[in-house]
Coordinates of C-alpha atoms and ligand atoms in Angstrom, one line a residue:
M43 CA -0.1 -0.1 0.4
T44 CA 2.7 2.4 1.0
T45 CA 4.8 2.6 -2.1
G46 CA 5.2 6.1 -2.7
N47 CA 3.5 6.4 -5.9
L48 CA -0.9 6.7 -6.2
Q49 CA -2.1 3.2 -6.1
T50 CA -5.5 2.2 -8.6
G51 CA -6.6 0.5 -5.1
D52 CA -6.0 3.8 -2.6
P53 CA -9.4 6.1 -3.1
V54 CA -8.7 8.0 -0.6
G55 CA -5.4 8.7 -2.3
I56 CA -6.9 9.5 -5.4
S57 CA -9.5 11.8 -3.9
F58 CA -6.2 13.8 -2.7
W59 CA -5.7 13.6 -6.1
L60 CA -8.6 14.7 -8.0
I61 CA -9.9 17.3 -5.3
S62 CA -6.3 19.0 -5.4
M63 CA -6.6 19.9 -9.1
A64 CA -10.5 20.6 -8.5
M65 CA -9.4 23.6 -5.8
V66 CA -6.2 24.2 -8.6
A67 CA -9.4 25.0 -11.3
A68 CA -11.7 26.6 -9.0
A69 CA -9.0 29.4 -7.5
V70 CA -8.4 30.2 -11.4
F71 CA -12.0 30.5 -12.1
F72 CA -13.1 32.7 -9.4
F73 CA -10.2 35.0 -9.6
I74 CA -11.2 35.1 -13.6
E75 CA -14.6 35.7 -12.9
R76 CA -13.7 38.7 -10.7
D77 CA -14.1 40.7 -13.6
R78 CA -17.6 40.1 -14.6
V79 CA -18.8 41.1 -11.1
S80 CA -19.8 44.7 -9.9
G81 CA -17.4 46.9 -7.8
K82 CA -18.5 45.2 -4.1
W83 CA -18.1 41.7 -5.2
K84 CA -14.6 41.7 -6.1
T85 CA -12.9 41.0 -2.7
S86 CA -15.6 38.4 -2.1
L87 CA -14.6 36.3 -5.2
T88 CA -11.1 37.2 -4.4
V89 CA -11.2 35.8 -1.2
A90 CA -13.0 32.4 -2.5
G91 CA -10.2 32.1 -4.8
L92 CA -8.0 32.6 -2.1
I93 CA -9.2 29.8 -0.1
Q94 CA -9.5 27.3 -3.2
M95 CA -5.6 28.3 -3.6
I96 CA -4.3 27.6 -0.1
A97 CA -6.4 24.9 0.3
A98 CA -4.8 23.4 -3.1
V99 CA -1.2 23.4 -1.7
H100 CA -2.4 22.0 1.2
Y101 CA -3.9 18.9 -0.7
F102 CA -0.7 18.8 -2.4
Y103 CA 0.9 17.8 0.7
M104 CA -1.2 15.9 2.5
R105 CA -1.5 14.1 -0.6
D106 CA 2.4 12.8 -0.5
V107 CA 1.9 12.2 2.8
W108 CA -0.5 10.0 3.1
V109 CA 0.4 8.1 -0.3
Q110 CA 4.1 7.4 1.1
T111 CA 3.5 6.8 4.5
G112 CA 0.1 6.0 4.9
E113 CA -0.4 8.5 7.6
T114 CA -3.3 11.1 8.4
P115 CA -1.7 14.3 7.6
T116 CA -3.2 16.1 10.5
V117 CA -0.9 19.0 10.8
Y118 CA -1.4 19.6 7.2
R119 CA -4.9 19.4 7.8
Y120 CA -5.5 22.3 10.3
I121 CA -3.0 24.5 9.2
D122 CA -5.3 24.6 6.3
W123 CA -8.1 24.8 8.2
L124 CA -6.9 27.1 10.5
L125 CA -6.5 29.2 7.6
T126 CA -9.2 29.3 5.0
V127 CA -12.2 28.7 8.0
P128 CA -11.5 32.3 8.9
L129 CA -11.3 33.4 5.1
Q130 CA -14.8 31.7 5.1
M131 CA -15.8 33.9 8.0
I132 CA -14.3 37.2 6.4
E133 CA -17.1 36.2 3.6
F134 CA -19.7 36.6 6.0
Y135 CA -18.7 39.6 7.1
L136 CA -17.8 40.7 3.2
I137 CA -21.1 40.1 2.1
L138 CA -23.0 41.9 5.0
A139 CA -20.9 44.8 4.7
A140 CA -21.4 45.2 0.5
I141 CA -25.0 46.1 1.8
A142 CA -25.0 47.4 5.5
V143 CA -22.9 48.9 8.3
V144 CA -22.0 45.8 10.3
A145 CA -20.1 45.6 13.5
A146 CA -16.9 44.7 13.2
G147 CA -17.9 42.2 16.8
V148 CA -19.8 40.2 14.0
F149 CA -16.4 39.1 12.7
W150 CA -14.6 38.6 16.1
R151 CA -17.0 36.4 17.3
L152 CA -17.3 34.2 14.6
L153 CA -13.5 34.2 14.8
A154 CA -13.8 33.2 18.3
G155 CA -16.0 30.0 17.7
T156 CA -13.7 29.2 15.2
L157 CA -10.8 29.0 17.2
I158 CA -12.3 27.3 19.6
M159 CA -13.9 24.5 17.4
L160 CA -10.3 23.9 15.8
I161 CA -8.4 23.8 18.8
G162 CA -10.7 21.4 20.1
G163 CA -10.3 19.1 17.2
F164 CA -6.9 19.4 16.8
L165 CA -6.3 18.5 20.4
G166 CA -8.3 15.7 20.4
E167 CA -6.9 14.3 17.0
V168 CA -3.3 14.5 17.8
G169 CA -4.1 12.9 21.6
T170 CA -3.0 15.8 24.1
I171 CA -6.7 15.6 25.4
P172 CA -8.8 12.8 25.0
A173 CA -10.4 12.4 21.7
G174 CA -14.2 12.3 23.1
L175 CA -12.8 16.2 25.0
G176 CA -11.9 17.3 21.8
F177 CA -15.1 16.6 20.1
A178 CA -17.1 18.2 23.0
I179 CA -15.0 21.4 22.6
G180 CA -15.3 21.2 18.8
M181 CA -18.9 20.6 18.9
A182 CA -19.1 23.5 20.7
G183 CA -17.4 26.2 19.0
W184 CA -19.6 25.3 16.1
G185 CA -22.6 25.3 17.8
Y186 CA -21.7 29.5 18.8
I187 CA -21.0 29.9 15.0
L188 CA -24.2 28.4 14.2
Y189 CA -26.4 30.7 16.8
E190 CA -24.7 33.7 15.5
V191 CA -25.5 32.8 11.3
F192 CA -28.7 31.7 12.1
L193 CA -30.0 33.8 15.0
G194 CA -27.2 36.4 16.3
E195 CA -27.0 39.5 14.8
A196 CA -25.4 38.1 11.8
S197 CA -28.9 37.0 10.7
K198 CA -30.7 40.0 11.7
I199 CA -28.7 42.5 9.8
N200 CA -29.2 40.4 6.9
A201 CA -32.7 40.0 7.1
A202 CA -33.1 43.5 7.7
S203 CA -31.0 44.5 4.6
G204 CA -33.7 43.9 1.9
N205 CA -30.8 42.5 -1.0
V206 CA -32.2 39.2 -2.4
A207 CA -28.8 38.8 -3.6
C208 CA -27.0 39.1 -0.1
Q209 CA -30.0 37.0 1.2
T210 CA -29.8 34.6 -1.6
A211 CA -25.6 34.6 -0.8
F212 CA -26.1 34.3 3.0
N213 CA -28.8 31.4 3.0
G214 CA -26.4 29.6 1.2
M215 CA -23.8 29.5 3.7
K216 CA -26.2 29.1 6.5
W217 CA -26.6 26.0 4.9
I218 CA -22.8 25.5 4.1
V219 CA -22.2 26.1 7.9
S220 CA -24.9 24.0 9.0
I221 CA -25.3 21.1 6.8
G222 CA -22.2 21.1 5.0
W223 CA -20.1 21.2 7.6
S224 CA -21.7 18.6 9.7
I225 CA -19.9 16.4 7.5
Y226 CA -16.7 16.8 9.8
P227 CA -17.6 16.1 13.4
I228 CA -19.2 13.1 11.5
G229 CA -16.0 12.1 9.9
Y230 CA -14.2 13.0 13.3
F231 CA -16.6 10.7 15.4
L232 CA -16.5 7.8 12.5
G233 CA -12.4 8.5 12.3
Y234 CA -11.6 8.4 16.4
L235 CA -15.0 7.9 18.4
A236 CA -16.2 4.7 17.0
G237 CA -13.8 2.1 17.9
G238 CA -10.0 2.2 17.4
V239 CA -8.6 5.0 14.8
D240 CA -10.0 4.6 11.2
G241 CA -7.8 6.8 9.0
P242 CA -9.2 5.7 5.7
M243 CA -12.9 6.6 7.0
L244 CA -11.4 9.6 8.1
N245 CA -9.4 11.5 5.7
G246 CA -11.7 9.8 2.9
I247 CA -15.0 11.7 5.0
Y248 CA -13.0 14.9 5.3
N249 CA -12.0 15.1 1.6
I250 CA -15.7 15.1 1.0
A251 CA -16.4 17.7 3.0
D252 CA -13.7 19.6 1.8
L253 CA -14.9 19.8 -1.9
I254 CA -18.1 20.5 -1.0
N255 CA -17.8 23.2 1.6
K256 CA -15.0 25.3 -0.1
I257 CA -16.0 25.0 -3.8
G258 CA -19.6 24.6 -3.3
F259 CA -19.5 27.6 -0.8
G260 CA -17.4 29.8 -3.0
L261 CA -20.0 29.0 -5.8
F262 CA -22.8 30.2 -3.6
I263 CA -21.0 33.2 -3.3
W264 CA -20.6 33.3 -7.5
V265 CA -24.2 32.9 -8.5
A266 CA -25.0 35.7 -6.3
A267 CA -22.0 37.7 -7.0
V268 CA -23.2 37.3 -10.7
S269 CA -27.0 37.5 -10.7
D270 CA -26.6 40.6 -8.7
S271 CA -24.2 42.5 -11.6
S272 CA -26.2 41.4 -14.0
E273 CA -28.9 43.8 -12.8
Ligands
LIG1351 C1 -11.9 24.6 4.5 C2 -12.4 23.8 5.9 C3 -13.5 23.9 6.4 C4 -14.6 24.7 6.2 C5 -13.3 22.8 7.7 C6 -14.2 22.8 8.7 C7 -14.1 22.4 9.9 C8 -15.1 22.0 10.7 C9 -16.6 22.5 10.4 C10 -14.9 21.2 11.6 C11 -15.0 20.8 12.7 C12 -15.4 20.1 14.0 C13 -16.5 19.8 15.0 C14 -17.7 20.3 14.7 C15 -16.0 19.0 16.0 C16 -15.0 17.8 16.2 C17 -13.9 18.6 15.6 C18 -13.9 19.4 14.3 C19 -13.0 20.0 14.3 C20 -13.5 17.9 13.0

C-alpha cells in the first residue's frame, strides 16, 4: 500500500489527487470571474479564490503524506483549516458589509467560534486531550457559530438588508455552515470515536467535506455576485 506512488486501490489517495486539481481549477475560475462582477462583490471573489488556492497547496502536501506513509496528515489539515475557515468568516462579513453597516464584533465572534472549534478538534486528534473531549469542545465552537449565523446579529443584519442577492448568498452560506459542515464531526466521530482509529474513513470523509464546503461555498457567492451584477 505504501509504495510511494498513487495506487489504483487507494481511493482516499485518489480523492486527495482529484480534489487538489478541482481546487486549482476553482481558484483560477474565481479569480477570472472577478472581472465580470460589480465592484462590491470583487473582494468576495478574491477571497473565494484565495481559499481554493491555499487549500490546493495543502492538498498537494497531504496527498504526499497519505500516499507515501499511509498516515493521516493532521498537521497540514489543521493548518489549512486554520487559514481557510477564518477566510470564510471574512466572506460572511464582506457579504453583509457590501449592503449594510456591520459591527466588526460580528466578525470577531465568528472568528472566536472558529478557533475554539479547531483547537478543540486538533488537540483531540493528536491525542493531547481525550478524543471525546476534543469532540465536545469542537461541537461547542461550531454551535456558537451556528447561533451567530442563524439567530445572532449577523442573521438580523441580513434579514433587514432587503437585498435579494445578499440574502441568497447568506442563506447559501447558512446551508454550508450547518448541513455542509456537519460532515466534519461525522468524519471525526467515525474516525476516532466509533472504536479504534480509522484513517481511510477519517480522510475520505474530510476530503468530501472539503470539496463541498470550499468549492460549493465559493459557488454560492459566485452565483449571488453574478446575478446581482447583471441587474
Ligand atoms: C475548508 C475547511 C472547512 C470548512 C473546515 C471545517 C471544519 C469543521 C466544521 C470542523 C468541525 C469539528 C467539529 C464540529 C467537532 C469535532 C472537531 C472538528 C474540528 C472536526
